[in-house]
Short mmCIF file of C-alpha atoms in Angstrom, two decimals:
data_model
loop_
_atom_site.label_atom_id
_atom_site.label_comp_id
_atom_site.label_asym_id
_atom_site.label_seq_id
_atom_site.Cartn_x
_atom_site.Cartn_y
_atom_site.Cartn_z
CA UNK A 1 99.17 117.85 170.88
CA UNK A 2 96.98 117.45 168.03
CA UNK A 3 93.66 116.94 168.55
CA UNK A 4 90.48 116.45 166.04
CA UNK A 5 86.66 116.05 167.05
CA UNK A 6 84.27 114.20 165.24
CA UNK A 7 82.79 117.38 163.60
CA UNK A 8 86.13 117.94 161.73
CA UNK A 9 86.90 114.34 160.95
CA UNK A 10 83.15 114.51 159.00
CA UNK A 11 83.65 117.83 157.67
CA UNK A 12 87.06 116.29 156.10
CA UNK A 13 85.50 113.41 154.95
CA UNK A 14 82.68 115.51 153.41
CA UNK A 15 85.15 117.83 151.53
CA UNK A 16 87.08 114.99 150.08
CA UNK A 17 84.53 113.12 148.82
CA UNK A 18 83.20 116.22 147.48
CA UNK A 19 86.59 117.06 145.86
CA UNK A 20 86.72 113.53 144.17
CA UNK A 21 83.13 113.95 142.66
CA UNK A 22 84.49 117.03 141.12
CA UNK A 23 87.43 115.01 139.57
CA UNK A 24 84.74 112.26 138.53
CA UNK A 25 82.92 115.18 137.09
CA UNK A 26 85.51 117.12 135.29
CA UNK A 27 86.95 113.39 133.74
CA UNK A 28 83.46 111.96 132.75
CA UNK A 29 82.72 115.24 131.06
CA UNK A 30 86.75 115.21 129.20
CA UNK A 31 86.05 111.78 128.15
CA UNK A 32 82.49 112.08 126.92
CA UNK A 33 83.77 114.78 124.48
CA UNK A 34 86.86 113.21 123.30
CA UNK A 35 84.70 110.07 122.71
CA UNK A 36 82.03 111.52 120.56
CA UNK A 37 85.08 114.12 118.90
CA UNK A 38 86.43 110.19 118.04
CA UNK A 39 83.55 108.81 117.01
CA UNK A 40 82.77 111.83 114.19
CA UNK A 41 86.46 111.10 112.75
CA UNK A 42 85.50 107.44 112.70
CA UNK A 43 82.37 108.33 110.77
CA UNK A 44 83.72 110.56 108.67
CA UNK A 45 86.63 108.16 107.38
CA UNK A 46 83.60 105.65 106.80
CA UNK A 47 82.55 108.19 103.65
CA UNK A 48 85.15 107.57 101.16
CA UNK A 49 84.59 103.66 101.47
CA UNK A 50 80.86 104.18 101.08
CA UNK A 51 81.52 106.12 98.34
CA UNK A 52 83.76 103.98 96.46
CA UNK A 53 81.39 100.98 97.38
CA UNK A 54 78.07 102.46 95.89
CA UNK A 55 77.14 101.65 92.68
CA UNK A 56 79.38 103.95 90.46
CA UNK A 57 80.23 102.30 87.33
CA UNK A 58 76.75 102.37 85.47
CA UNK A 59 76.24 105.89 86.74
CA UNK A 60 76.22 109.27 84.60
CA UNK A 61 79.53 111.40 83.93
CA UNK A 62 78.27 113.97 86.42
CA UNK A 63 77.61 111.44 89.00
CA UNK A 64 81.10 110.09 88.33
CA UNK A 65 82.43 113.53 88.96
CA UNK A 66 80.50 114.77 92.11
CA UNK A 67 81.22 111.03 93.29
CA UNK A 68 84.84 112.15 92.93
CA UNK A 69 84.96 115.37 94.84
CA UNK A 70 83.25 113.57 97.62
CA UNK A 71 86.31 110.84 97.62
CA UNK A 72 88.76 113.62 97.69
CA UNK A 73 86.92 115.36 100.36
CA UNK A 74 86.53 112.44 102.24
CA UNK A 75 90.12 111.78 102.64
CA UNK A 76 90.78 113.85 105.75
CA UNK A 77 88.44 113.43 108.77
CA UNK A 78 86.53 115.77 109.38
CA UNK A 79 88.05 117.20 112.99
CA UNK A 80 87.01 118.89 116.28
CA UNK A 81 89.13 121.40 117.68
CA UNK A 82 89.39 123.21 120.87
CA UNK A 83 90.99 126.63 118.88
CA UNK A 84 93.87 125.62 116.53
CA UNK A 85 95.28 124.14 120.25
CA UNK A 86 94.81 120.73 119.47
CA UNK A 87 92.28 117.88 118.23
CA UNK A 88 89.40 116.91 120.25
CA UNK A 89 89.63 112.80 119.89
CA UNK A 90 90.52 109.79 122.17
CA UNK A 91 94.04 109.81 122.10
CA UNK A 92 93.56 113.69 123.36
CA UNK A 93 92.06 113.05 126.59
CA UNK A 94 94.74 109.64 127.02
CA UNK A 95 97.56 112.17 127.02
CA UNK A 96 95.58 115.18 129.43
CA UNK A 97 95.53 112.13 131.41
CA UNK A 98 99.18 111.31 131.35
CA UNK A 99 100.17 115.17 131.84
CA UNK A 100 97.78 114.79 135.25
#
């Protein structure tokens, strides 16, 4: 017959809650990352329309021109990576979550 005392029914208890803090850990830490890695492609897309929105048309040739290469530039986000693996962004930590 089985039989558990109160020392291992706390001792469970203990080592599940501290297993589930570890998951809260581990997640909090996933999604603080993948938020700010989100939040740096979000700013970076916000560069071309400040760009275009400044006041370019009374400006100097040169201006016109580095103006330019900063549009062109601008139009890929700037990224985080973990390695060439994959991007570091919202939708990133929605499908490690899925996979889990």
């Amino acid at each position: 017959m089985f039989y558990m005392d109160a020392s291992q029914t706390a001792a469970s208890g203990f080592s599940i809650l501290k297993h589930f803090m570890s998951i809260i850990g581990v997640l909090s830490q996933s999604l603080l990352l993948c938020w700010l890695g989100e939040r740096h492609i979000q700013q970076s897309l916000r560069v071309k329309a400040a760009a275009y929105n400044c006041n370019w048309c009374d400006q100097s040739a040169r201006f016109k021109r580095l103006l330019h290469m900063i549009i062109l530039r601008a139009q890929d986000p700037v990224k985080f990576s973990a390695g060439s693996f994959f991007d570091i962004n919202i939708e990133t930590f929605d499908h490690g979550n899925t996979l889990a």
